[in-house]
């Protein structure tokens, strides 16, 4: 009887370890290593997830162009197939791109194989001859062991974030987001913002307008903003 009780418990423990605990610690280890190697602590890195979006991404690109600031876009394969011209514009204007899966599958809420397939498909769409990239960011920041192992073997760079002003929060207005950006942004930050997805719900995407206000009002030097480069380490 006690053996029967122990086997399900052990099974549960193994699943928790493999699905949540190990991926969590491995992801933190990898992302810290990438930050140490690739992120200049004197620079600020604006990153935009979930695009390209036909309305908000061009608006954000216009704002970045006006202020001569380069950023990094983590793109969904599904959206890239719909709007490939926006991906090409992002690259043509000197920004970096990374993959963010195909359908935006949450790795902890789906089986390892289905989220791994979503990662592979998304990376394949974003990373091709015209737009090669080594950068990727898992949806919701959650990855599984399969994806992390593949990323390590293929020397991809998992880019997490260090500053999340929560622009996806439905209760946040444009002024509040601007204030959060003004108050919290500092050199060394990788700032998480979104150009896509919110347009799918009834809520308005406040990110482009807040970005414009933030860049107008910030006392940070515009030359302090940088894009995350591919495969090159920062000078030590
Ligand atoms: Zn996302």
Coordinates of C-alpha atoms and ligand atoms in Angstrom, one line a residue:
X1 CA 0.0 0.0 0.0
X2 CA 2.8 2.4 1.0
X3 CA 4.6 1.5 -2.2
X4 CA 1.5 2.3 -4.2
X5 CA 1.3 5.7 -2.5
X6 CA 5.0 6.3 -3.1
X7 CA 5.0 5.6 -6.8
X8 CA 2.4 8.3 -7.7
X9 CA 4.2 10.7 -5.3
X10 CA 7.5 10.1 -7.0
X11 CA 6.0 10.4 -10.4
X12 CA 4.5 13.8 -9.5
X13 CA 7.8 14.9 -8.0
X14 CA 9.6 13.9 -11.1
X15 CA 7.1 15.8 -13.3
X16 CA 7.4 18.9 -11.2
X17 CA 11.2 18.7 -11.3
X18 CA 11.4 18.2 -15.0
X19 CA 8.6 20.5 -16.1
X20 CA 9.1 23.5 -13.7
X21 CA 12.0 23.4 -11.2
X22 CA 14.9 22.4 -13.5
X23 CA 13.8 24.6 -16.4
X24 CA 13.4 27.5 -14.1
X25 CA 16.9 27.3 -12.7
X26 CA 18.5 26.4 -16.0
X27 CA 16.7 29.4 -17.7
X28 CA 18.0 31.7 -14.9
X29 CA 21.5 30.4 -15.3
X30 CA 21.6 30.7 -19.0
X31 CA 20.0 34.2 -19.1
X32 CA 22.5 35.5 -16.5
X33 CA 25.3 34.1 -18.5
X34 CA 24.0 35.8 -21.7
X35 CA 23.6 39.1 -19.8
X36 CA 27.2 38.9 -18.5
X37 CA 28.5 38.2 -22.0
X38 CA 26.3 40.3 -24.2
X39 CA 24.8 43.2 -22.3
X40 CA 26.8 46.4 -21.8
X41 CA 25.9 47.7 -18.3
X42 CA 26.2 51.2 -19.5
X43 CA 23.5 50.7 -22.2
X44 CA 19.7 50.4 -22.1
X45 CA 18.0 47.8 -24.3
X46 CA 14.4 48.4 -25.4
X47 CA 12.8 45.1 -26.4
X48 CA 9.4 44.6 -28.1
X49 CA 7.6 41.3 -28.0
X50 CA 4.7 39.6 -29.9
X51 CA 4.9 41.5 -33.2
X52 CA 5.0 42.3 -35.9
X53 CA 1.7 44.1 -35.6
X54 CA 0.5 46.0 -38.7
X55 CA -0.5 49.1 -36.7
X56 CA 1.7 49.3 -33.7
X57 CA 5.0 48.0 -35.0
X58 CA 5.3 50.7 -37.8
X59 CA 4.3 53.3 -35.2
X60 CA 7.1 52.2 -32.8
X61 CA 9.6 52.1 -35.7
X62 CA 8.7 55.6 -36.6
X63 CA 9.3 56.8 -33.0
X64 CA 12.6 54.9 -32.8
X65 CA 13.7 56.4 -36.1
X66 CA 12.7 59.9 -35.0
X67 CA 14.9 59.6 -31.9
X68 CA 17.6 57.6 -33.7
X69 CA 17.3 54.7 -31.2
X70 CA 17.9 51.0 -32.0
X71 CA 15.9 48.3 -30.3
X72 CA 15.3 44.5 -30.4
X73 CA 12.1 42.9 -31.6
X74 CA 11.1 39.3 -30.5
X75 CA 8.7 38.2 -33.2
X76 CA 6.0 35.6 -33.5
X77 CA 6.3 33.3 -36.5
X78 CA 2.6 33.4 -37.1
X79 CA 2.6 37.2 -37.3
X80 CA 5.8 37.3 -39.4
X81 CA 4.1 35.1 -42.1
X82 CA 1.2 37.6 -42.2
X83 CA 3.4 40.7 -42.3
X84 CA 6.9 39.7 -43.7
X85 CA 7.4 43.3 -45.0
X86 CA 7.5 44.6 -41.4
X87 CA 10.2 42.1 -40.4
X88 CA 12.3 43.4 -43.3
X89 CA 11.7 47.0 -42.3
X90 CA 12.8 46.2 -38.7
X91 CA 16.1 44.7 -40.1
X92 CA 16.6 47.4 -42.7
X93 CA 16.4 50.1 -40.0
X94 CA 19.1 48.5 -38.0
X95 CA 17.2 46.9 -35.2
X96 CA 17.8 43.3 -34.0
X97 CA 15.3 40.6 -34.3
X98 CA 14.8 37.4 -32.2
X99 CA 12.3 34.6 -32.3
X100 CA 9.4 34.4 -29.8
X101 CA 7.9 31.1 -30.9
X102 CA 5.2 30.6 -33.6
X103 CA 1.9 30.6 -31.6
X104 CA 3.1 32.0 -28.3
X105 CA 2.7 28.7 -26.4
X106 CA 3.2 28.7 -22.7
X107 CA 5.8 26.0 -22.0
X108 CA 4.6 25.2 -18.5
X109 CA 1.0 24.8 -19.5
X110 CA 1.6 22.6 -22.5
X111 CA 3.4 19.3 -23.0
X112 CA 7.2 19.6 -23.6
X113 CA 6.9 18.4 -27.2
X114 CA 4.2 20.8 -28.3
X115 CA 5.9 23.9 -26.9
X116 CA 9.3 22.7 -28.3
X117 CA 7.7 22.3 -31.7
X118 CA 6.2 25.8 -31.4
X119 CA 9.7 27.2 -30.5
X120 CA 11.3 25.4 -33.5
X121 CA 8.6 26.5 -36.0
X122 CA 8.8 30.1 -34.8
X123 CA 12.6 30.2 -34.9
X124 CA 12.6 28.7 -38.4
X125 CA 10.2 31.4 -39.7
X126 CA 12.2 34.3 -38.2
X127 CA 15.7 33.0 -38.7
X128 CA 16.3 32.6 -42.4
X129 CA 18.7 33.8 -45.0
X130 CA 17.5 37.4 -45.1
X131 CA 17.1 37.7 -41.4
X132 CA 19.4 35.4 -39.5
X133 CA 19.3 35.6 -35.8
X134 CA 20.7 33.8 -32.7
X135 CA 18.4 35.6 -30.3
X136 CA 15.2 34.1 -28.8
X137 CA 12.9 34.8 -25.9
X138 CA 10.3 32.2 -24.7
X139 CA 6.7 33.3 -24.5
X140 CA 5.8 34.4 -20.9
X141 CA 9.5 33.8 -20.1
X142 CA 8.8 30.1 -19.7
X143 CA 10.9 27.4 -21.4
X144 CA 11.1 23.6 -21.0
X145 CA 14.2 21.4 -20.8
X146 CA 13.9 20.3 -24.5
X147 CA 14.0 23.9 -25.7
X148 CA 16.7 25.0 -23.4
X149 CA 18.9 22.0 -24.3
X150 CA 18.4 22.7 -28.0
X151 CA 19.2 26.3 -27.5
X152 CA 22.5 25.4 -25.7
X153 CA 23.5 22.9 -28.3
X154 CA 22.9 25.3 -31.2
X155 CA 24.4 28.3 -29.3
X156 CA 21.3 30.4 -29.4
X157 CA 21.1 33.3 -27.0
X158 CA 18.2 33.3 -24.6
X159 CA 17.4 36.9 -23.9
X160 CA 15.3 37.5 -20.7
X161 CA 14.5 40.9 -19.4
X162 CA 15.5 42.8 -16.2
X163 CA 12.8 45.5 -16.2
X164 CA 9.1 44.8 -16.8
X165 CA 6.9 47.9 -16.7
X166 CA 3.9 45.6 -17.4
X167 CA 2.6 47.4 -20.5
X168 CA 0.2 44.4 -21.0
X169 CA -1.7 45.2 -17.8
X170 CA -5.3 46.1 -18.8
X171 CA -5.6 48.6 -16.0
X172 CA -2.6 50.7 -16.9
X173 CA -3.1 53.9 -18.8
X174 CA -0.6 55.7 -21.1
X175 CA 0.6 58.2 -18.4
X176 CA 1.1 55.5 -15.8
X177 CA 3.2 53.4 -18.2
X178 CA 5.3 56.5 -19.2
X179 CA 5.9 57.2 -15.5
X180 CA 6.9 53.7 -14.9
X181 CA 9.4 53.9 -17.7
X182 CA 10.7 57.3 -16.5
X183 CA 11.1 56.1 -13.0
X184 CA 12.6 52.6 -13.4
X185 CA 14.7 52.7 -16.6
X186 CA 18.5 52.7 -16.0
X187 CA 21.7 51.7 -17.8
X188 CA 22.1 47.9 -18.0
X189 CA 18.3 47.3 -18.2
X190 CA 16.7 45.1 -20.8
X191 CA 13.2 46.6 -20.9
X192 CA 10.2 44.4 -21.8
X193 CA 7.6 46.1 -23.9
X194 CA 5.0 44.8 -26.5
X195 CA 4.2 45.8 -30.0
X196 CA 1.7 43.0 -30.6
X197 CA -1.0 40.9 -29.1
X198 CA -2.9 43.5 -27.1
X199 CA -4.7 44.5 -30.3
X200 CA -6.3 41.1 -30.3
X201 CA -8.3 42.1 -27.2
X202 CA -10.6 45.1 -26.6
X203 CA -7.8 46.9 -24.7
X204 CA -5.8 49.6 -26.4
X205 CA -2.1 49.2 -27.0
X206 CA -0.7 52.1 -25.0
X207 CA 2.9 51.2 -25.7
X208 CA 3.7 53.3 -28.8
X209 CA 2.3 56.6 -27.2
X210 CA 4.0 55.9 -23.9
X211 CA 7.3 55.2 -25.7
X212 CA 7.1 58.5 -27.5
X213 CA 6.4 60.4 -24.2
X214 CA 9.1 58.5 -22.4
X215 CA 11.7 59.3 -25.0
X216 CA 10.6 62.9 -25.1
X217 CA 10.7 63.4 -21.3
X218 CA 13.6 61.1 -20.2
X219 CA 16.9 62.6 -19.0
X220 CA 18.7 59.5 -20.3
X221 CA 21.0 60.1 -23.1
X222 CA 19.6 58.8 -26.4
X223 CA 23.0 57.4 -27.3
X224 CA 22.7 55.1 -24.2
X225 CA 20.1 53.0 -25.9
X226 CA 21.3 50.0 -27.9
X227 CA 20.1 47.0 -29.8
X228 CA 21.1 43.5 -28.7
X229 CA 23.7 42.3 -31.2
X230 CA 24.1 38.8 -32.6
X231 CA 26.9 36.6 -31.5
X232 CA 29.3 39.2 -30.4
X233 CA 30.5 39.7 -26.8
X234 CA 30.8 43.1 -25.2
X235 CA 34.4 44.2 -24.8
X236 CA 35.8 43.2 -21.4
Ligands
LIG1 ZN1 5.1 37.3 -25.6

